[in-house]
mmCIF file of C-alpha atoms and ligand atoms in Angstrom:
data_model
loop_
_atom_site.group_PDB
_atom_site.id
_atom_site.type_symbol
_atom_site.label_atom_id
_atom_site.label_comp_id
_atom_site.label_asym_id
_atom_site.label_seq_id
_atom_site.Cartn_x
_atom_site.Cartn_y
_atom_site.Cartn_z
ATOM 1 C CA UNK X 403 5.345 7.753 26.999
ATOM 2 C CA UNK X 404 8.784 7.724 25.439
ATOM 3 C CA UNK X 405 11.657 8.492 27.779
ATOM 4 C CA UNK X 406 14.111 10.120 25.386
ATOM 5 C CA UNK X 407 17.798 9.909 26.299
ATOM 6 C CA UNK X 408 21.119 10.188 24.543
ATOM 7 C CA UNK X 409 20.709 6.585 23.391
ATOM 8 C CA UNK X 410 17.335 7.022 21.741
ATOM 9 C CA UNK X 411 17.285 6.053 18.051
ATOM 10 C CA UNK X 412 15.398 7.996 15.392
ATOM 11 C CA UNK X 413 12.701 6.733 13.043
ATOM 12 C CA UNK X 414 10.610 9.107 10.951
ATOM 13 C CA UNK X 415 8.235 9.844 8.119
ATOM 14 C CA UNK X 416 9.213 12.060 5.185
ATOM 15 C CA UNK X 417 6.742 13.567 2.721
ATOM 16 C CA UNK X 418 4.336 16.417 2.318
ATOM 17 C CA UNK X 419 1.817 16.678 3.902
ATOM 18 C CA UNK X 420 2.556 14.409 6.874
ATOM 19 C CA UNK X 421 0.778 16.012 9.840
ATOM 20 C CA UNK X 422 -2.372 13.872 9.346
ATOM 21 C CA UNK X 423 -0.427 10.589 9.417
ATOM 22 C CA UNK X 424 -1.170 7.881 11.947
ATOM 23 C CA UNK X 425 2.357 6.453 11.551
ATOM 24 C CA UNK X 426 3.958 8.375 14.474
ATOM 25 C CA UNK X 427 1.294 7.115 16.894
ATOM 26 C CA UNK X 428 1.446 3.575 15.528
ATOM 27 C CA UNK X 429 5.243 3.244 15.743
ATOM 28 C CA UNK X 430 5.717 5.097 19.041
ATOM 29 C CA UNK X 431 3.023 2.957 20.638
ATOM 30 C CA UNK X 432 4.689 -0.214 19.355
ATOM 31 C CA UNK X 433 8.118 0.927 20.628
ATOM 32 C CA UNK X 434 6.630 1.757 24.044
ATOM 33 C CA UNK X 435 4.863 -1.593 24.254
ATOM 34 C CA UNK X 436 8.054 -3.490 23.448
ATOM 35 C CA UNK X 437 10.406 -1.222 25.393
ATOM 36 C CA UNK X 438 12.389 -0.322 22.264
ATOM 37 C CA UNK X 439 14.424 2.860 22.528
ATOM 38 C CA UNK X 440 13.294 4.636 19.354
ATOM 39 C CA UNK X 441 11.202 7.689 18.726
ATOM 40 C CA UNK X 442 9.250 8.261 15.483
ATOM 41 C CA UNK X 443 8.660 11.781 14.171
ATOM 42 C CA UNK X 444 7.002 13.220 11.041
ATOM 43 C CA UNK X 445 8.928 15.718 8.885
ATOM 44 C CA UNK X 446 7.240 17.728 6.157
ATOM 45 C CA UNK X 447 9.754 17.530 3.298
ATOM 46 C CA UNK X 448 8.914 18.454 -0.314
ATOM 47 C CA UNK X 449 10.277 16.275 -3.094
ATOM 48 C CA UNK X 450 13.099 18.629 -4.138
ATOM 49 C CA UNK X 451 14.467 18.656 -0.576
ATOM 50 C CA UNK X 452 14.578 14.859 -0.240
ATOM 51 C CA UNK X 453 18.273 14.499 -1.157
ATOM 52 C CA UNK X 454 19.279 16.917 1.639
ATOM 53 C CA UNK X 455 16.959 15.282 4.162
ATOM 54 C CA UNK X 456 18.340 11.846 3.313
ATOM 55 C CA UNK X 457 21.959 12.932 3.691
ATOM 56 C CA UNK X 458 21.069 14.524 7.039
ATOM 57 C CA UNK X 459 19.384 11.380 8.311
ATOM 58 C CA UNK X 460 22.222 9.199 7.063
ATOM 59 C CA UNK X 461 24.803 11.435 8.751
ATOM 60 C CA UNK X 462 22.815 11.515 11.996
ATOM 61 C CA UNK X 463 22.420 7.751 12.004
ATOM 62 C CA UNK X 464 18.630 7.502 11.886
ATOM 63 C CA UNK X 465 17.676 3.791 11.915
ATOM 64 C CA UNK X 466 15.156 4.232 9.140
ATOM 65 C CA UNK X 467 12.205 6.099 7.725
ATOM 66 C CA UNK X 468 8.944 5.887 5.859
ATOM 67 C CA UNK X 469 8.282 7.924 2.775
ATOM 68 C CA UNK X 470 4.868 9.095 1.679
ATOM 69 C CA UNK X 471 3.876 11.159 -1.374
ATOM 70 C CA UNK X 472 5.550 12.868 -3.098
ATOM 71 C CA UNK X 473 8.855 11.212 -2.197
ATOM 72 C CA UNK X 474 8.268 7.532 -2.964
ATOM 73 C CA UNK X 475 9.937 7.503 -6.381
ATOM 74 C CA UNK X 476 12.885 9.802 -5.760
ATOM 75 C CA UNK X 477 13.718 7.972 -2.516
ATOM 76 C CA UNK X 478 14.226 4.776 -4.502
ATOM 77 C CA UNK X 479 16.943 6.533 -6.503
ATOM 78 C CA UNK X 480 18.607 7.915 -3.361
ATOM 79 C CA UNK X 481 18.972 4.474 -1.753
ATOM 80 C CA UNK X 482 22.136 2.368 -2.054
ATOM 81 C CA UNK X 483 20.252 -0.914 -2.382
ATOM 82 C CA UNK X 484 16.724 -1.625 -3.565
ATOM 83 C CA UNK X 485 14.465 -4.594 -2.776
ATOM 84 C CA UNK X 486 13.036 -6.602 -5.702
ATOM 85 C CA UNK X 487 9.542 -5.128 -5.214
ATOM 86 C CA UNK X 488 10.899 -1.561 -5.101
ATOM 87 C CA UNK X 489 13.099 -2.186 -8.099
ATOM 88 C CA UNK X 490 10.140 -3.373 -10.187
ATOM 89 C CA UNK X 491 7.820 -0.543 -9.138
ATOM 90 C CA UNK X 492 10.456 2.209 -8.955
ATOM 91 C CA UNK X 493 8.939 3.267 -5.636
ATOM 92 C CA UNK X 494 9.540 2.636 -1.948
ATOM 93 C CA UNK X 495 7.855 3.549 1.321
ATOM 94 C CA UNK X 496 10.569 2.347 3.732
ATOM 95 C CA UNK X 497 14.293 2.902 4.130
ATOM 96 C CA UNK X 498 16.480 0.866 6.466
ATOM 97 C CA UNK X 499 19.799 2.478 7.383
ATOM 98 C CA UNK X 500 22.486 -0.090 8.209
ATOM 99 C CA UNK X 501 25.483 1.965 9.315
ATOM 100 C CA UNK X 502 25.105 4.402 6.453
ATOM 101 C CA UNK X 503 23.975 1.891 3.810
ATOM 102 C CA UNK X 504 20.384 2.681 2.800
ATOM 103 C CA UNK X 505 18.090 -0.077 1.537
ATOM 104 C CA UNK X 506 14.697 0.727 -0.038
ATOM 105 C CA UNK X 507 11.655 -1.491 0.506
ATOM 106 C CA UNK X 508 7.959 -1.335 -0.322
ATOM 107 C CA UNK X 509 5.728 -2.594 2.458
ATOM 108 C CA UNK X 510 2.351 -1.354 1.134
ATOM 109 C CA UNK X 511 1.908 -4.512 -0.909
ATOM 110 C CA UNK X 512 3.041 -6.673 2.017
ATOM 111 C CA UNK X 513 0.396 -4.908 4.122
ATOM 112 C CA UNK X 514 -2.238 -5.635 1.484
ATOM 113 C CA UNK X 515 -1.374 -9.354 1.309
ATOM 114 C CA UNK X 516 -1.537 -9.669 5.086
ATOM 115 C CA UNK X 517 -4.832 -7.765 5.252
ATOM 116 C CA UNK X 518 -6.312 -10.187 2.712
ATOM 117 C CA UNK X 519 -4.992 -13.245 4.554
ATOM 118 C CA UNK X 520 -6.375 -11.955 7.866
ATOM 119 C CA UNK X 521 -9.824 -12.019 6.241
ATOM 120 C CA UNK X 522 -9.377 -15.775 5.750
ATOM 121 C CA UNK X 523 -9.210 -15.275 2.016
ATOM 122 C CA UNK X 524 -6.602 -17.232 0.047
ATOM 123 C CA UNK X 525 -5.620 -15.611 -3.245
ATOM 124 C CA UNK X 526 -2.415 -17.578 -3.871
ATOM 125 C CA UNK X 527 -2.780 -19.424 -7.195
ATOM 126 C CA UNK X 528 -5.989 -17.490 -7.912
ATOM 127 C CA UNK X 529 -7.028 -14.686 -10.224
ATOM 128 C CA UNK X 530 -7.220 -10.982 -9.289
ATOM 129 C CA UNK X 531 -8.871 -8.021 -10.950
ATOM 130 C CA UNK X 532 -7.105 -4.798 -9.957
ATOM 131 C CA UNK X 533 -8.516 -1.365 -10.751
ATOM 132 C CA UNK X 534 -5.869 1.364 -11.056
ATOM 133 C CA UNK X 535 -2.144 1.591 -11.680
ATOM 134 C CA UNK X 536 -1.136 4.450 -9.375
ATOM 135 C CA UNK X 537 1.060 4.191 -6.294
ATOM 136 C CA UNK X 538 -1.123 2.008 -4.085
ATOM 137 C CA UNK X 539 -2.313 -0.187 -6.972
ATOM 138 C CA UNK X 540 1.242 -0.765 -8.223
ATOM 139 C CA UNK X 541 2.459 -1.802 -4.778
ATOM 140 C CA UNK X 542 -0.399 -4.334 -4.601
ATOM 141 C CA UNK X 543 0.235 -5.563 -8.134
ATOM 142 C CA UNK X 544 3.933 -6.192 -7.599
ATOM 143 C CA UNK X 545 3.628 -7.937 -4.225
ATOM 144 C CA UNK X 546 0.698 -10.097 -5.340
ATOM 145 C CA UNK X 547 2.666 -11.255 -8.405
ATOM 146 C CA UNK X 548 5.797 -11.939 -6.318
ATOM 147 C CA UNK X 549 3.791 -13.821 -3.667
ATOM 148 C CA UNK X 550 2.127 -16.245 -6.075
ATOM 149 C CA UNK X 551 -1.212 -14.859 -7.251
ATOM 150 C CA UNK X 552 -1.622 -16.747 -10.558
ATOM 151 C CA UNK X 553 -3.188 -14.144 -12.801
ATOM 152 C CA UNK X 554 -3.792 -10.395 -12.495
ATOM 153 C CA UNK X 555 -5.838 -8.216 -14.832
ATOM 154 C CA UNK X 556 -5.014 -4.555 -14.263
ATOM 155 C CA UNK X 557 -7.447 -1.914 -15.493
ATOM 156 C CA UNK X 558 -6.431 1.713 -15.965
ATOM 157 C CA UNK X 559 -7.272 4.749 -18.046
ATOM 158 C CA UNK X 560 -4.992 5.267 -21.053
ATOM 159 C CA UNK X 561 -3.315 8.417 -19.777
ATOM 160 C CA UNK X 562 0.177 9.695 -19.031
ATOM 161 C CA UNK X 563 0.869 6.770 -16.670
ATOM 162 C CA UNK X 564 -0.103 4.031 -19.146
ATOM 163 C CA UNK X 565 3.476 3.616 -20.401
ATOM 164 C CA UNK X 566 4.850 3.243 -16.887
ATOM 165 C CA UNK X 567 2.211 0.622 -16.110
ATOM 166 C CA UNK X 568 3.130 -1.262 -19.291
ATOM 167 C CA UNK X 569 6.774 -1.402 -18.199
ATOM 168 C CA UNK X 570 5.908 -2.778 -14.762
ATOM 169 C CA UNK X 571 3.572 -5.374 -16.258
ATOM 170 C CA UNK X 572 6.295 -6.479 -18.706
ATOM 171 C CA UNK X 573 8.819 -6.868 -15.855
ATOM 172 C CA UNK X 574 6.380 -8.963 -13.805
ATOM 173 C CA UNK X 575 5.623 -11.267 -16.734
ATOM 174 C CA UNK X 576 9.349 -11.711 -17.267
ATOM 175 C CA UNK X 577 10.378 -12.209 -13.634
ATOM 176 C CA UNK X 578 7.433 -13.932 -11.949
ATOM 177 C CA UNK X 579 5.138 -16.877 -12.629
ATOM 178 C CA UNK X 580 2.137 -14.542 -12.556
ATOM 179 C CA UNK X 581 0.323 -13.783 -15.816
ATOM 180 C CA UNK X 582 -0.309 -10.034 -15.789
ATOM 181 C CA UNK X 583 -2.349 -8.158 -18.406
ATOM 182 C CA UNK X 584 -3.066 -4.427 -18.671
ATOM 183 C CA UNK X 585 -6.481 -3.305 -19.946
ATOM 184 C CA UNK X 586 -8.324 -0.027 -20.341
ATOM 185 C CA UNK X 587 -11.977 0.447 -19.363
ATOM 186 C CA UNK X 588 -13.190 0.837 -22.998
ATOM 187 C CA UNK X 589 -15.112 -2.439 -23.206
ATOM 188 C CA UNK X 590 -17.110 -3.122 -20.020
ATOM 189 C CA UNK X 591 -17.507 -6.775 -21.056
ATOM 190 C CA UNK X 592 -13.749 -7.318 -20.707
ATOM 191 C CA UNK X 593 -13.977 -6.055 -17.123
ATOM 192 C CA UNK X 594 -17.082 -8.137 -16.428
ATOM 193 C CA UNK X 595 -15.413 -11.312 -17.746
ATOM 194 C CA UNK X 596 -12.318 -10.675 -15.624
ATOM 195 C CA UNK X 597 -14.339 -10.128 -12.456
ATOM 196 C CA UNK X 598 -16.465 -13.192 -13.203
ATOM 197 C CA UNK X 599 -13.629 -15.638 -12.608
ATOM 198 C CA UNK X 600 -11.607 -13.620 -10.118
ATOM 199 C CA UNK X 601 -11.326 -14.545 -6.435
ATOM 200 C CA UNK X 602 -10.627 -10.915 -5.566
ATOM 201 C CA UNK X 603 -11.527 -7.494 -6.935
ATOM 202 C CA UNK X 604 -9.443 -4.547 -5.716
ATOM 203 C CA UNK X 605 -10.166 -0.845 -6.052
ATOM 204 C CA UNK X 606 -6.662 0.627 -6.126
ATOM 205 C CA UNK X 607 -7.839 4.033 -7.356
ATOM 206 C CA UNK X 608 -8.785 7.124 -5.375
ATOM 207 C CA UNK X 609 -12.308 7.089 -6.841
ATOM 208 C CA UNK X 610 -14.819 7.266 -3.986
ATOM 209 C CA UNK X 611 -12.419 8.748 -1.452
ATOM 210 C CA UNK X 612 -13.781 11.562 0.752
ATOM 211 C CA UNK X 613 -15.097 14.093 -0.085
ATOM 212 C CA UNK X 614 -16.286 12.444 -3.337
ATOM 213 C CA UNK X 615 -18.116 9.651 -1.552
ATOM 214 C CA UNK X 616 -20.947 9.463 -4.123
ATOM 215 C CA UNK X 617 -18.532 8.168 -6.776
ATOM 216 C CA UNK X 618 -17.573 4.583 -7.564
ATOM 217 C CA UNK X 619 -15.259 2.908 -10.067
ATOM 218 C CA UNK X 620 -17.803 0.091 -10.727
ATOM 219 C CA UNK X 621 -21.109 1.633 -11.774
ATOM 220 C CA UNK X 622 -22.628 -1.633 -13.013
ATOM 221 C CA UNK X 623 -23.216 -3.564 -9.795
ATOM 222 C CA UNK X 624 -24.278 -6.686 -11.705
ATOM 223 C CA UNK X 625 -20.522 -7.314 -12.102
ATOM 224 C CA UNK X 626 -20.313 -8.292 -8.412
ATOM 225 C CA UNK X 627 -20.830 -11.961 -7.566
ATOM 226 C CA UNK X 628 -21.104 -13.746 -4.233
ATOM 227 C CA UNK X 629 -17.798 -15.652 -4.477
ATOM 228 C CA UNK X 630 -15.846 -12.433 -4.899
ATOM 229 C CA UNK X 631 -13.787 -10.864 -2.125
ATOM 230 C CA UNK X 632 -13.895 -7.099 -2.660
ATOM 231 C CA UNK X 633 -11.117 -4.893 -1.313
ATOM 232 C CA UNK X 634 -10.836 -1.091 -1.373
ATOM 233 C CA UNK X 635 -7.520 0.650 -0.649
ATOM 234 C CA UNK X 636 -9.514 3.647 0.549
ATOM 235 C CA UNK X 637 -10.106 3.914 4.320
ATOM 236 C CA UNK X 638 -11.828 7.317 4.377
ATOM 237 C CA UNK X 639 -14.763 6.754 4.316
ATOM 238 C CA UNK X 640 -14.544 3.368 5.993
ATOM 239 C CA UNK X 641 -17.173 2.014 3.637
ATOM 240 C CA UNK X 642 -17.025 3.533 0.156
ATOM 241 C CA UNK X 643 -19.968 3.310 -2.230
ATOM 242 C CA UNK X 644 -17.947 0.600 -4.042
ATOM 243 C CA UNK X 645 -17.699 -1.505 -0.861
ATOM 244 C CA UNK X 646 -21.296 -0.875 0.184
ATOM 245 C CA UNK X 647 -22.660 -1.983 -3.184
ATOM 246 C CA UNK X 648 -20.387 -5.051 -3.186
ATOM 247 C CA UNK X 649 -21.581 -5.952 0.314
ATOM 248 C CA UNK X 650 -25.212 -5.476 -0.759
ATOM 249 C CA UNK X 651 -24.513 -7.862 -3.663
ATOM 250 C CA UNK X 652 -23.419 -10.514 -1.140
ATOM 251 C CA UNK X 653 -19.632 -10.074 -1.349
ATOM 252 C CA UNK X 654 -17.218 -10.261 1.554
ATOM 253 C CA UNK X 655 -15.482 -6.867 1.761
ATOM 254 C CA UNK X 656 -12.567 -5.061 3.418
ATOM 255 C CA UNK X 657 -11.335 -1.478 3.354
ATOM 256 C CA UNK X 658 -7.735 -0.212 3.313
ATOM 257 C CA UNK X 659 -7.394 0.404 7.043
ATOM 258 C CA UNK X 660 -5.547 -2.789 7.939
ATOM 259 C CA UNK X 661 -3.419 -2.538 4.813
ATOM 260 C CA UNK X 662 -2.167 0.710 6.367
ATOM 261 C CA UNK X 663 -1.618 -0.958 9.739
ATOM 262 C CA UNK X 664 0.209 -3.960 8.280
ATOM 263 C CA UNK X 665 2.462 -1.892 6.010
ATOM 264 C CA UNK X 666 3.526 -0.158 9.218
ATOM 265 C CA UNK X 667 4.049 -3.487 10.955
ATOM 266 C CA UNK X 668 6.217 -4.688 8.063
ATOM 267 C CA UNK X 669 8.358 -1.526 8.189
ATOM 268 C CA UNK X 670 8.643 -1.842 11.965
ATOM 269 C CA UNK X 671 9.912 -5.410 11.567
ATOM 270 C CA UNK X 672 12.557 -4.267 9.069
ATOM 271 C CA UNK X 673 13.873 -1.587 11.461
ATOM 272 C CA UNK X 674 13.622 -3.393 14.781
ATOM 273 C CA UNK X 675 13.504 -7.095 13.927
ATOM 274 C CA UNK X 676 10.413 -7.358 16.118
ATOM 275 C CA UNK X 677 6.734 -7.991 15.499
ATOM 276 C CA UNK X 678 4.550 -4.958 16.026
ATOM 277 C CA UNK X 679 1.929 -5.637 18.711
ATOM 278 C CA UNK X 680 -0.788 -5.098 16.132
ATOM 279 C CA UNK X 681 -3.759 -5.936 18.365
ATOM 280 C CA UNK X 682 -2.904 -3.102 20.744
ATOM 281 C CA UNK X 683 -2.211 -0.682 17.887
ATOM 282 C CA UNK X 684 -5.477 -1.729 16.203
ATOM 283 C CA UNK X 685 -7.506 -1.089 19.304
ATOM 284 C CA UNK X 686 -5.936 2.284 20.024
ATOM 285 C CA UNK X 687 -5.658 3.796 16.549
ATOM 286 C CA UNK X 688 -7.635 1.676 14.077
ATOM 287 C CA UNK X 689 -10.846 0.887 15.903
ATOM 288 C CA UNK X 690 -14.054 1.545 14.027
HETATM 289 P P1 LIG M 758 -2.215 7.802 -7.183
HETATM 290 O O1 LIG M 758 -2.532 9.199 -7.581
HETATM 291 O O2 LIG M 758 -0.833 7.286 -7.325
HETATM 292 O O3 LIG M 758 -3.150 6.782 -7.988
HETATM 293 C C1 LIG M 758 -4.511 7.031 -8.193
HETATM 294 C C2 LIG M 758 -5.083 5.968 -9.097
HETATM 295 O O4 LIG M 758 -6.459 6.224 -9.292
HETATM 296 C C3 LIG M 758 -4.457 5.947 -10.486
HETATM 297 O O5 LIG M 758 -4.422 4.632 -10.958
HETATM 298 C C4 LIG M 758 -5.451 6.768 -11.287
HETATM 299 O O6 LIG M 758 -5.425 6.500 -12.654
HETATM 300 C C5 LIG M 758 -6.746 6.288 -10.678
HETATM 301 N N1 LIG M 758 -7.852 7.194 -10.926
HETATM 302 C C6 LIG M 758 -8.057 8.432 -10.421
HETATM 303 N N2 LIG M 758 -9.202 8.933 -10.870
HETATM 304 C C7 LIG M 758 -9.742 8.016 -11.700
HETATM 305 C C8 LIG M 758 -10.945 7.934 -12.481
HETATM 306 N N3 LIG M 758 -11.813 8.927 -12.493
HETATM 307 N N4 LIG M 758 -11.173 6.808 -13.183
HETATM 308 C C9 LIG M 758 -10.293 5.801 -13.172
HETATM 309 N N5 LIG M 758 -9.156 5.817 -12.468
HETATM 310 C C10 LIG M 758 -8.881 6.898 -11.742
HETATM 311 O O7 LIG M 758 -2.710 7.664 -5.673
HETATM 312 P P2 LIG M 758 -2.361 6.536 -4.596
HETATM 313 O O8 LIG M 758 -2.184 5.245 -5.280
HETATM 314 O O9 LIG M 758 -1.288 7.035 -3.730
HETATM 315 O O10 LIG M 758 -3.685 6.522 -3.730
HETATM 316 C C11 LIG M 758 -4.879 5.951 -4.229
HETATM 317 C C12 LIG M 758 -5.816 5.679 -3.058
HETATM 318 O O11 LIG M 758 -5.245 4.685 -2.236
HETATM 319 C C13 LIG M 758 -6.088 6.864 -2.169
HETATM 320 O O12 LIG M 758 -7.456 6.857 -1.820
HETATM 321 C C14 LIG M 758 -5.232 6.601 -0.958
HETATM 322 O O13 LIG M 758 -5.815 7.141 0.206
HETATM 323 C C15 LIG M 758 -5.255 5.100 -0.900
HETATM 324 N N6 LIG M 758 -4.083 4.514 -0.276
HETATM 325 C C16 LIG M 758 -4.278 3.564 0.692
HETATM 326 C C17 LIG M 758 -3.217 2.957 1.285
HETATM 327 C C18 LIG M 758 -3.483 1.935 2.346
HETATM 328 O O14 LIG M 758 -2.536 1.504 3.011
HETATM 329 N N7 LIG M 758 -4.701 1.502 2.520
HETATM 330 C C19 LIG M 758 -1.840 3.271 0.901
HETATM 331 C C20 LIG M 758 -1.729 4.264 -0.132
HETATM 332 C C21 LIG M 758 -2.824 4.849 -0.685
HETATM 333 P P3 LIG M 758 -4.307 7.210 -13.600
HETATM 334 O O15 LIG M 758 -3.057 6.420 -13.449
HETATM 335 O O16 LIG M 758 -4.879 7.092 -14.950
HETATM 336 O O17 LIG M 758 -4.181 8.631 -13.126
#
């Protein structure tokens, strides 16, 4: 276990709630494995207390931190510098503190892209259908567009967040080569046509997450086809109804577990410059 001394550096997670998070175990294990002198703690901080927490961490010289809900948007505004992905989405999940200068990054989308690649699926230059435009979906959307996915159709309900999604889509069309279009779910044939020539279908919504495991965002399973890779950001349950029905239709599938692992690995790399020993972390904390 960690041998904490006067030299030990601080990494942490800010958000509320945080007690359930696997991040402390993942990062402390990685630091132990590599002999890095950091310790990672979780702090329950509500959104309105984020400015104070950030000034404290900056003053105390913490090396960096992760941010989970509800702090992902406000943290972006508290940072001194913002990565391109965080600037486009207005959200971040990672801060790196370089001698008091705070830079905001989003590694959720990086984690998604790596999780897809590790399934031996190549989506660069291909078409994606993405369901949802919330936090997780937006991180995926932005990174996929930046990394060279050719075309992304985003589906979302026309609600309070529609305008925000429109702004992000407009920025991506302006700044990347990716052709991004926002749709609602009104006409199921538009969704069917999009899925038909997509290489990947992603559930980026919370529909089907425990305890509502009987729900699914795709009720018409004839939309699945064998050449489709189907990804769900949800990892509880490990196989949602959406993933089960896709698998039964002959699709290759993956849940959000390794997206979570690889977002952590990407943050770890930003703080320490080192590769997280993901196989060890997988076996200890992400085994099925
Ligand atoms: P948000 O609340 O930001 O987004 C939820 C999304 O789901 C929104 O797009 C929302 O649409 C949509 N949605 C909710 N209910 C419905 C419905 N009935 N029909 C259609 N769309 C619906 O949450 P997050 O993005 O933070 O989390 C979403 C899921 O992703 C959770 O299950 C979470 O556990 C998981 N997650 C996984 C991660 C990973 O690393 N694997 C990382 C982060 C999250 P609208 O905008 O209209 O409200």
